[in-house]
Amino acid sequence: MSAPSPSASSPSAPGRHLGRRLVQLYAGLALYGASSALLVAAGLGLEPWNVLHQGLAELTGLSIGVVSIIMGAAVLLLWIPLRQRPGLGTVSNVFVVGLALDGTLALLPDAHSLTARVPLLVAGIVLNGAATGLYIAARFGPGPRDGLMTGLHRRTGRSIRLMRTTVEVAVVVTGFALGGTIGVGTVLYAVSIGPLAQAFLRVFAVPSASAGSTVVAAATPGRAILRP
């Protein structure tokens, strides 16, 4: 009997891609939480949603990671009237990012001098861009907060950019009023995360499976950079 051909004996291409996508999903979510912890430790300004999470943490006495999980679950409930359908990445996002954020903060030493805080800020932003690329390229669905924005876009007919700007300005203002940190890091994050995420999306792009495959999720719309 002749030896089996490579295509018959090796795992299917969709199966190989599914494994890679799962690794990217959870690596990206964990890295996102860890990179957010670096921004918290730097104390020079947070990304918009974590300004709100930090403010609520100050108000409630809960950790910022726990607040992130609670807020993620609450935002996910808002998907119901918007008729959004969560994916594996959506549900995983709620828990993994917050746990990784708190876990990393528990390991980081206090940073008091600018010579320590500035590198933490830069590393946090760059790694956040890498995490965004990993997570989105896995194609398991948007995070709760980004699904909210795309859902509002679909229901209102307004642009995603307008919806994102409106929501993120609101959470920053609210978070700052509650004691969240905004600063140069918030501005630097805002202007750099888009280009960084686009660059890392190209680096971590997973080849599409053949047409009709049931294991490949729909691609993220090219018109929006979606973050967890």
Backbone as a ProteinNet text record, in pm:
[ID]
protein_1_A
[PRIMARY]
MSAPSPSASSPSAPGRHLGRRLVQLYAGLALYGASSALLVAAGLGLEPWNVLHQGLAELTGLSIGVVSIIMGAAVLLLWIPLRQRPGLGTVSNVFVVGLALDGTLALLPDAHSLTARVPLLVAGIVLNGAATGLYIAARFGPGPRDGLMTGLHRRTGRSIRLMRTTVEVAVVVTGFALGGTIGVGTVLYAVSIGPLAQAFLRVFAVPSASAGSTVVAAATPGRAILRP
[TERTIARY]
85.2	0	87.8	51.8	133.1	118.1	223.1	220.1	117.4	50.3	-48.9	15.6	-59.3	-8.8	-1.5	83.8	93.8	-39	-121.1	-248.8	-343.6	-328.7	-418.4	-373.5	-242.7	-192.4	-176.6	-170.7	-149.8	-282.4	-285.7	-408.5	-457.2	-585.3	-641.9	-593.7	-587.6	-544.1	-633.4	-768.9	-853	-824.2	-795.1	-764	-636.9	-534.8	-409.8	-434.6	-512.7	-540.3	-622.8	-715.7	-796.8	-709.6	-613.6	-523.5	-444.1	-392.7	-316.5	-404.5	-527	-617.2	-651	-669.9	-698.7	-580.4	-459.2	-339.3	-331.7	-354.9	-349.9	-455.5	-574.9	-682.7	-643.3	-601.8	-576	-443.1	-345.2	-220.5	-247.5	-329.3	-361	-437.8	-536.6	-614.2	-528.9	-445	-358	-258.4	-202.6	-107.2	-175.2	-300	-373.1	-387.7	-426.3	-438.3	-305.5	-198.1	-65	-16.9	-40.3	4.4	-73.7	-202.2	-280.8	-226.5	-179.3	-119.8	5.6	84	202.5	163.2	53.7	6.8	-41	-108.6	-152.1	-30.9	69.2	189.1	267	264.8	336.1	273.5	141.9	73.8	77.3	92.9	102.7	-17.1	-121.9	-242	-278	-407.8	-456.8	-535.4	-558.3	-646.5	-789	-879.2	-1009	-1088.2	-1112	-1196.2	-1132.1	-1001.7	-937.4	-934.8	-951.3	-972.4	-1100.9	-1204.8	-1331.7	-1316.9	-1250.6	-1234.2	-1157.7	-1053.3	-975.8	-1058.6	-1136.9	-1223.1	-1324.5	-1385.4	-1481.1	-1412.3	-1288.5	-1212.8	-1186.9	-1153.2	-1131.8	-1260.9	-1374	-1503	-1549.9	-1528.3	-1585.1	-1488.8	-1358.3	-1260.6	-1226.2	-1286.8	-1253.8	-1126.1	-1062.5	-945.1	-987.6	-897.1	-929.6	-962.5	-898.2	-927.9	-1068.2	-1110.2	-1245.6	-1348.5	-1322	-1411.9	-1420.1	-1305.5	-1304.1	-1393.8	-1388.5	-1472.9	-1620.7	-1654.5	-1793.7	-1845.7	-1764.3	-1805	-1818	-1726.6	-1735.8	-1864.7	-1902.9	-2028.3	-2148.7	-2142.7	-2253.6	-2268.3	-2155.5	-2161.1	-2214	-2177.8	-2224.7	-2376.9	-2437.6	-2583.5	-2646.2	-2572.8	-2624.7	-2628.5	-2559.2	-2564.6	-2704.6	-2782.4	-2912.6	-3005.9	-3031.2	-3118	-3055.1	-2921.9	-2854.6	-2847.3	-2892.9	-2897	-2759.4	-2660.6	-2525.6	-2509	-2431.3	-2407.8	-2263.2	-2242.2	-2105	-2038.9	-1906	-1826.9	-1743.2	-1662.4	-1573.8	-1482.4	-1429.5	-1341.1	-1411.2	-1539.5	-1617	-1629.7	-1671.8	-1691.7	-1557.3	-1456.8	-1324.6	-1266	-1292.4	-1241	-1283.6	-1409.1	-1464.1	-1378.3	-1331.3	-1261.3	-1108.7	-1054.9	-909.7	-837.2	-887.4	-819	-812.1	-924.6	-926	-836.9	-836.9	-752	-603.8	-568.6	-429.4	-386.2	-477.4	-446	-411.2	-498.5	-473.4	-350.6	-334.6	-220.1	-88.6	-82.8	40.9	68.6	-34.9	-16.7	37.7	-4.8	43	191.8	244.9	386	476.8	419.2	500.9	543.7	671	713.6	662.7	657.2	616.6	720.3	671.5	760.1	735	838.8	823.3	890.6	1004.7	1078.2	1033.4	1050.6	1016	1101.2	1223.8	1311.4	1257.8	1174.1	1109.8	971	899.5	760.6	747.8	837.4	829	849.3	951.2	963.2	841	780.6	659.2	547.1	535.6	432.6	453.6	575.9	604.4	584.4	635.5	619	471.8	395.9	253.9	179.2	209.1	139.6	178.3	307.6	352.3	296.6	304.1	252.4	100.6	33.8	-109.7	-144.3	-63.3	-83.2	-62.5	41.7	66.9	-47.9	-97.1	-208.6	-333	-357.2	-472.6	-461.9	-342.9	-321.7	-342.9	-289.4	-307	-454.6	-522.3	-661	-753.6	-741.7	-830.6	-802.4	-673.4	-637.6	-687.7	-715.7	-768.7	-911.7	-984.5	-1118.1	-1219.3	-1226.1	-1325.4	-1430	-1444.1	-1544.3	-1484.8	-1550.1	-1499.8	-1518.7	-1444.9	-1465.4	-1598.3	-1647.2	-1778.1	-1788.9	-1684.4	-1691.3	-1692	-1614.4	-1612.3	-1738.4	-1793.2	-1921	-2031.9	-2023	-2118.6	-2111.4	-1989.2	-1972.1	-2019.1	-1985.6	-2030.5	-2181.7	-2237.5	-2382.4	-2453.3	-2400.3	-2457.1	-2446.6	-2335.6	-2318.2	-2427.3	-2454.8	-2553.9	-2694.9	-2724.1	-2860.1	-2888.4	-2786.3	-2807.5	-2772	-2686.9	-2641.2	-2525.8	-2482.8	-2368.8	-2239.1	-2131.8	-2004.6	-1947.8	-1867.8	-1800.2	-1708.4	-1642.1	-1551.7	-1627.3	-1746.1	-1825.8	-1872	-1917.6	-1963.9	-1849.3	-1731.7	-1616.3	-1578.4	-1570.7	-1531.8	-1631.3	-1760.1	-1863.8	-1856.9	-1848.6	-1846	-1718.7	-1603.9	-1477.9	-1459.5	-1508.7	-1505.3	-1590.8	-1706.8	-1795.9	-1731.2	-1665.9	-1607	-1483.9	-1407.8	-1291.9	-1336.1	-1435.3	-1483.7	-1539.6	-1619	-1676.8	-1567.5	-1474.1	-1365.8	-1278.8	-1248.4	-1165.9	-1237.6	-1368.8	-1446.3	-1446.3	-1431	-1430.4	-1291.4	-1189.2	-1053.4	-960.9	-1005.2	-919	-808.5	-699.8	-581.5	-583	-577.4	-553.5	-427.3	-359.2	-234.6	-172.7	-41.3	27.7	13.1	4.3	-12.1	-144.1	-249.4	-380.2	-374.9	-309.5	-297.3	-208.6	-93.4	-1.6	-67.7	-143.6	-216.6	-315.6	-389.8	-493.5	-437.1	-319.9	-265.8	-183.5	-141.3	-51.3	-114.1	-223	-275.7	-328.7	-387.9	-438.5	-329	-224.8	-114.9	-45.4	-26.5	37.3	-47.7	-177.2	-265.2	-267.9	-272.4	-272.1	-144.9	-33.2	94.7	98.5	54.3	57.7	-48.9	-158.3	-256.9	-194.1	-108.6	-41	57.6	123.7	221.4	153.4	38.3	-25.3	-141.5	-159.6	-271.2	-266.7	-381.7	-393.2	-448.9	-385.2	-437.6	-580.5	-665.5	-804.7	-815.5	-907.4	-933.6	-1013	-1031.7	-1104.9	-1247.7	-1308.8	-1445.3	-1536.5	-1630.2	-1726.2	-1679.7	-1559.8	-1513.1	-1600	-1625	-1708.7	-1627.6	-1495.5	-1414.3	-1357.7	-1370.8	-1313.6	-1421.8	-1405.1	-1502.7	-1492.7	-1596.8	-1596.8	-1486.9	-1424.6	-1314.8	-1364.4	-1278	-1310.1	-1320.6	-1423.1	-1435.3	-1310.3	-1264.3	-1139.9	-1151.1	-1275.6	-1291.6	-1274.6	-1255	-1244	-1137.4	-1058.6	-967.7	-1045	-1069.2	-1146	-1051.6	-1067	-982.7	-1069.4	-1008.6	-1085.4	-1150
-120.2	0	123.8	218.9	339.7	426	505	592.8	701.9	746.8	853.3	982.6	1059.4	1188.1	1284.6	1388.7	1485.4	1548.8	1576.6	1643.1	1553.4	1418.8	1327.2	1300.3	1303.8	1267.4	1384.3	1505.4	1622.4	1681.1	1755.7	1820.5	1917.6	1936.4	2028.8	2169.7	2246.8	2386.3	2464.8	2450.8	2522.5	2486.2	2353.5	2312.7	2377.2	2382.6	2447.9	2594.9	2659.1	2800.5	2824.1	2732.8	2748.7	2747.2	2655.8	2652	2780.3	2828.6	2953.2	3068.4	3070.6	3180.3	3179.8	3063.1	3055	3104.6	3065.9	3113.8	3265.7	3318.6	3464.3	3534.6	3476.8	3538.1	3556.4	3447.6	3454.7	3522.9	3508.3	3583.3	3732.5	3769	3910.5	3969.5	3896.3	3947.1	3960.4	3859.3	3866.8	3981	3997.3	4105.7	4240.9	4248.3	4374.5	4414.6	4318.1	4348.4	4385.4	4314.5	4344.3	4481.3	4514.2	4645.2	4758	4735.6	4836	4855.5	4747.6	4758.8	4845.9	4836.2	4921.2	5068.4	5098.3	5237.7	5285	5197.2	5232.6	5259.9	5172.1	5187.4	5313.4	5351.3	5471.9	5597.6	5597	5711.6	5838.4	5825.6	5943.4	5958.3	5882.5	5889.2	5752.8	5721.4	5590.9	5601.1	5484.9	5479.6	5510.2	5553.8	5607.6	5520.1	5394.2	5312.5	5287.7	5278.3	5255.7	5381.2	5498.7	5618.6	5600.3	5552.5	5527	5413.8	5305.8	5193.4	5235.4	5314.9	5360	5451.8	5540.1	5628.3	5550.5	5448.6	5366	5283.9	5241	5168.4	5257.4	5384	5478.2	5497.8	5499.9	5524.6	5404.9	5284.2	5164.4	5088.8	5110.7	5034.2	4900.1	4868.6	4746.3	4768.1	4659.4	4673	4715.3	4776.5	4822.5	4705.3	4590.7	4473.9	4421.1	4417.5	4373.1	4469	4598.6	4697.4	4677	4647.9	4622.2	4503.9	4399	4282.2	4316.6	4387.8	4425.9	4515.8	4613.4	4703.8	4630.7	4538.3	4461.1	4382.4	4319.8	4244.4	4337.3	4455.2	4550.4	4601.2	4632.5	4679.6	4569.3	4446	4333.6	4323.6	4358.3	4357.2	4458.9	4567.2	4668.2	4618	4506.4	4447.7	4395.1	4360.4	4296.7	4386.5	4511.8	4596.6	4635.1	4628.7	4660.8	4540.1	4425.4	4301.2	4260	4277.8	4232.2	4089	4009.3	3869.7	3854.8	3816	3800.7	3675.9	3679.6	3564.5	3517	3416.6	3365.2	3474.8	3556.2	3665.1	3768.4	3790.3	3889.1	3847.3	3723.1	3673.3	3659.3	3608.2	3591.4	3725.7	3827.3	3961.2	4010.6	3984.2	4034.7	3991.9	3867.9	3813	3819.7	3786.2	3770	3902.9	4009.3	4138.6	4187	4180.7	4227	4144.9	4013.2	3927.2	3953.9	3969.3	3997.5	4134.2	4230.5	4365.1	4360.5	4299.9	4291.9	4207	4097	4010	4078.6	4154.9	4226	4337.7	4410.2	4516.6	4461.7	4341.6	4281.4	4249.2	4231.4	4194.8	4315.5	4426.6	4542.5	4619.1	4658.7	4744.9	4886.9	4963.8	5104.1	5180.5	5269.1	5353.5	5498.8	5564.5	5700.9	5804	5772.5	5869.5	5863.9	5976.3	5980.4	5885.2	5862	5770.8	5628.3	5596.5	5465.4	5468.9	5579.8	5587.3	5605.3	5682.3	5703.7	5573.6	5491.8	5362.8	5272.5	5274.9	5197.6	5244.9	5377.1	5433.3	5390	5407	5372.3	5223.3	5141.1	4996.4	4957.8	5022.3	4991.9	5021.2	5135.5	5172.7	5079.6	5052.1	4964.7	4823.8	4770.1	4635.8	4630.8	4740.4	4746.7	4738.5	4804.6	4794	4652.5	4585.4	4446.1	4357	4380.1	4300.9	4319.5	4442.3	4470.6	4396.2	4398	4325.7	4176.2	4118.5	3975.6	3940.4	4017.1	3986.7	4001.2	4110.8	4133.7	4035	4008.4	3917.7	3776.4	3741	3608.1	3589.7	3700	3699	3614.9	3640.2	3574.1	3671.7	3785.8	3882.2	3998.4	4115.2	4234	4225.3	4309.2	4319.5	4386.9	4376.9	4435.1	4583.3	4660.3	4804.7	4841	4769	4797.3	4748.9	4638.3	4593.4	4693.5	4760.7	4866.4	4976.6	5015.9	5124.4	5084	4963.1	4919	4897.4	4853.3	4838.6	4972.3	5073.2	5207.9	5261.2	5230.7	5270.4	5209.2	5082.8	5014.2	5062.5	5092.4	5133.1	5279.5	5364.5	5507.6	5554.7	5478.3	5521.7	5620.3	5655.7	5745.8	5669.1	5741.9	5676.5	5611.7	5506.5	5441.8	5541.4	5623.9	5723.2	5815.6	5861.6	5949.8	5877.2	5753.5	5675.9	5651.6	5615.4	5591.5	5719.4	5830.3	5957.1	5997.5	5985.8	6024.9	5941.3	5809.4	5719.8	5740.1	5749.3	5757.8	5892.9	6000.6	6130	6123.2	6059.8	6048.3	5967.9	5855.5	5773.8	5841.7	5915.4	5987.2	6097	6175.1	6284.8	6228.4	6123	6061.9	6002.9	5930	5869.5	5972	6081.3	6187.2	6252	6270.9	6330.1	6239.8	6108.9	6013.4	5988.4	6047.7	6031.4	5952.5	5918.3	5848.8	5939.4	5878.8	5954.8	5982	6110.2	6148.5	6233.9	6233.3	6307.9	6287.9	6307.5	6295.2	6154	6054.8	5918.3	5896.4	5962.5	5952.2	6006.3	6120.6	6182.1	6097.4	6053.6	5972.6	5842.4	5783.1	5660.9	5687.2	5796.5	5826.8	5843.8	5907.8	5936	5821	5727.9	5623.1	5485.5	5459.5	5323.4	5278	5367.9	5330.2	5281.6	5362.8	5316.6	5192	5184.1	5065.3	4940.3	4951.4	4836.5	4792.5	4887.1	4852.8	4779.3	4826.2	4761.2	4619	4600.6	4466.9	4374.8	4431.8	4349.2	4281.3	4353.1	4293.3	4186.4	4210.2	4113.5	3983.3	3993.7	3875.9	3821.6	3871.3	3825.8	3674.6	3610.3	3465.4	3439.9	3353.7	3323.6	3272.7	3319.2	3277	3132.3	3060.8	2924.1	2925	2808.7	2799.2	2844.7	2886.3	2936	2828.9	2873.1	2779.8	2713.3	2740.9	2680.8	2726.6	2637.3	2672.5	2718	2719.2	2751.8	2891.7	2959.5	3092.7	3196	3281.4	3386	3493.2	3571.8	3681.2	3779.5	3835.6	3929.1	4058.2	4122.5	4252	4355.5	4441.7	4544.3	4629.4	4654.4	4729.1	4874.4	4924.1	5066.8	5104.4	5005.4	5038	4954.7	5017.7	4942.9	4917.5	4788.4	4752.6	4706	4761.3	4722.6	4652.6	4571.3	4504	4601.6
0	0	0	-81.8	-93.1	30.6	58.7	175.3	155	261.9	249.1	204.9	130	82.7	199.4	191.4	300.9	335	231.9	259.5	335.6	315.1	384	526.4	552.9	685.1	779.1	727.7	813.1	855.3	965.8	1009.8	903.5	900.7	802.1	828.1	721.6	736.2	830.2	820.6	915.1	1059.4	1085.5	1222.3	1272.9	1189.1	1230	1259	1174.7	1194.2	1319.8	1350.3	1470.1	1594.7	1599.5	1714.3	1728	1616.1	1620.4	1663.9	1614.8	1649.7	1798.1	1855.1	1998.5	2081	2040.2	2109.4	2099.1	1979.7	1961.3	2045.4	2050.3	2126.4	2272.3	2336.8	2480.6	2512.3	2423.2	2441.4	2427.9	2330.4	2309.9	2426.4	2477.6	2590.4	2715.9	2742	2859.5	2846.4	2726.1	2703.9	2713.5	2670.4	2682	2828.4	2912.8	3055	3116.6	3078.4	3133.1	3088.3	2961.8	2911.3	2977.4	3003.3	3075.4	3216.5	3278.5	3412.1	3409	3301.5	3289.9	3284.6	3215.7	3209.2	3346.2	3418.8	3554.3	3642.8	3634.7	3717.5	3681.3	3553.3	3510.3	3569.1	3584.5	3645.9	3564.4	3432.7	3345.9	3253.8	3280.5	3198.6	3142.3	3144.8	3101.9	2972.2	2910.2	2796	2842.6	2752.6	2795.2	2891.5	2857.8	2944.2	3079.2	3084.5	3214.7	3300.7	3240.6	3322.2	3402.5	3334.6	3403.5	3504.7	3465.5	3558.5	3683.9	3664.7	3779.2	3868.5	3807.3	3885.2	3967	3906.1	3978.3	4087.3	4060.7	4162.1	4282.9	4258.5	4368.3	4448.1	4377.1	4442.2	4523.9	4471.8	4532.9	4623.8	4607.3	4682.9	4619.8	4505.3	4432.4	4352.7	4311.4	4225.2	4085.6	4011.8	3877.6	3785.4	3807.7	3726.6	3750.8	3876.6	3909.6	3850.7	3859.6	3800	3648.6	3585.8	3441.7	3406.4	3487.1	3461.4	3477.2	3584.6	3608	3496.4	3456.5	3349.5	3216.9	3189.6	3066.6	3059.5	3172.3	3176	3160.5	3223.9	3213	3069.8	3005.6	2866.8	2775.6	2805.7	2724.5	2729.1	2841.7	2851.2	2755.5	2729.3	2636.8	2493	2466.9	2332.4	2300	2402.8	2379.7	2299.5	2342.6	2259.6	2125.9	2117.2	1990.9	1898.1	1945.6	1867.1	1816.9	1904.8	1875.9	1926.1	1854.5	1894.3	1940.8	2066.9	2116.9	2061.5	2054.4	2015.7	2132.6	2108.7	2213.3	2264.5	2173.7	2214	2298.9	2272.8	2348.1	2493.9	2515.1	2651.1	2723.7	2653.4	2714.5	2755.6	2675	2702.8	2839.8	2875.1	3000.3	3119.2	3117.5	3232.4	3221.1	3105.2	3093.5	3111.3	3050.8	3059.3	3203.8	3274.4	3412.8	3504	3485.9	3567.8	3539.9	3412.2	3376.6	3427.6	3426.2	3475	3623.9	3702.7	3847.2	3878.5	3806.2	3831.1	3803.8	3695.3	3661.7	3761.9	3801.1	3900.5	4032.2	4067.6	4192.1	4186.5	4065.8	4050.7	4027.6	3982	3947.9	4073.1	4080.7	4191.9	4169.8	4276.5	4264.5	4183.7	4098	4017.3	4057.2	4107.6	4156.4	4066.4	4010.5	3929.6	3784	3714.4	3571.9	3490	3533.3	3459.3	3460.7	3557.5	3560.8	3498.4	3517.6	3472.5	3321.9	3262.2	3116.8	3039.2	3071.7	3001.3	3021	3139.7	3162.5	3070.7	3056.2	2968.9	2824.3	2774	2635	2610.4	2702.2	2688.3	2692.1	2780.2	2790.3	2661.8	2598.7	2475	2360.7	2345.5	2236.3	2253.5	2375.6	2399.9	2386.5	2416.9	2398.2	2249.7	2167	2023.1	1973.4	2025.2	1988.1	2033.3	2154.5	2206	2120.8	2078.5	1993.6	1861.2	1801.7	1677.6	1694	1801.9	1829.6	1844.2	1924.6	1959.5	1837.8	1766.2	1652.2	1539.8	1513.4	1404.2	1429.2	1555	1585.3	1534.4	1516.6	1456.3	1535.8	1666.2	1749.8	1802.1	1738.6	1780.2	1857.1	1852.5	1921.4	2070.8	2144.3	2287.7	2316.8	2441.3	2474.7	2442.1	2472.6	2453.2	2305.2	2225	2081.9	2012.7	2062.4	2008.4	2036.6	2150.9	2181.7	2077.7	2041.3	1944.6	1805	1763.8	1631.2	1630.1	1743.5	1752.4	1742.4	1810.1	1800.4	1657.5	1592.2	1452.4	1364.2	1383.4	1300.6	1329	1455.2	1491.2	1459.9	1468.6	1447.8	1307.1	1238.3	1106.3	1112.6	1233.3	1250.5	1230.1	1200.4	1172.5	1298.8	1278.5	1391.8	1461.1	1381	1441.1	1535.6	1493.4	1578.5	1703.9	1687.7	1802.5	1901.7	1849	1935.8	2009.9	1937.2	1999	2107.5	2076.2	2171.9	2298.8	2282.2	2398	2478.5	2411.3	2484.6	2552.6	2493.5	2562.2	2688.5	2676.8	2792.4	2904.4	2871.1	2978.3	3038.1	2957.1	3010.5	3107.1	3066.7	3152.6	3283.3	3271.9	3392.3	3481.2	3419.7	3496.6	3565.1	3496.2	3554.5	3672.9	3659	3768.6	3891.3	3868.8	3979.7	4036.6	3974.2	4024.5	3935.3	3813.6	3719.1	3667.3	3619.1	3577.3	3427.9	3392.3	3253.6	3250.2	3138.9	3127.8	2992.5	2985.6	2858.3	2802.1	2889.8	2844.2	2773.5	2819.8	2755.9	2613.7	2597.7	2464.8	2374	2426.8	2347.2	2304.2	2393.4	2359.1	2246.3	2257.3	2159.1	2018.4	2007.8	1874.4	1818	1903.4	1855.2	1844.4	1917.2	1921.8	1786	1709.1	1577.4	1483.5	1459.9	1374.9	1427.6	1559.3	1616.7	1592.1	1617	1598.6	1452.6	1360.7	1218.6	1181.1	1231.9	1201.2	1255.8	1379	1438.6	1379.9	1329.7	1260	1138.9	1067	951.5	996.3	1109.2	1159.3	1200.8	1266.3	1325.2	1242.7	1121.9	1039.3	1020.1	1036.3	1017.9	878.3	799.3	665.3	673.8	582.8	582.1	537.9	599.3	557.4	428.7	369.6	244.4	262.8	154	161	217.4	302.1	358.7	486.1	531.3	655.8	771	864.5	979.3	1098.6	1087.4	1205.1	1198.8	1088	1075.2	1094.4	1193.2	1219.9	1114.5	1105.1	1008.6	1043	940.7	961.7	1023.1	1096.8	1154.2	1043.8	1046.9	944.6	936.4	815.7	797.7	835.2	847.4	873.1	1018.9	1108.8	1251.4	1317.8	1402	1489.7	1617.5	1644.8	1762.5	1871.6	1988.5	2102	2206.2	2291.8	2395.3	2492.8
[MASK]
++++++++++++++++++++++++++++++++++++++++++++++++++++++++++++++++++++++++++++++++++++++++++++++++++++++++++++++++++++++++++++++++++++++++++++++++++++++++++++++++++++++++++++++++++++++++++++++++++++++++++++++++++++++++++++++++++++

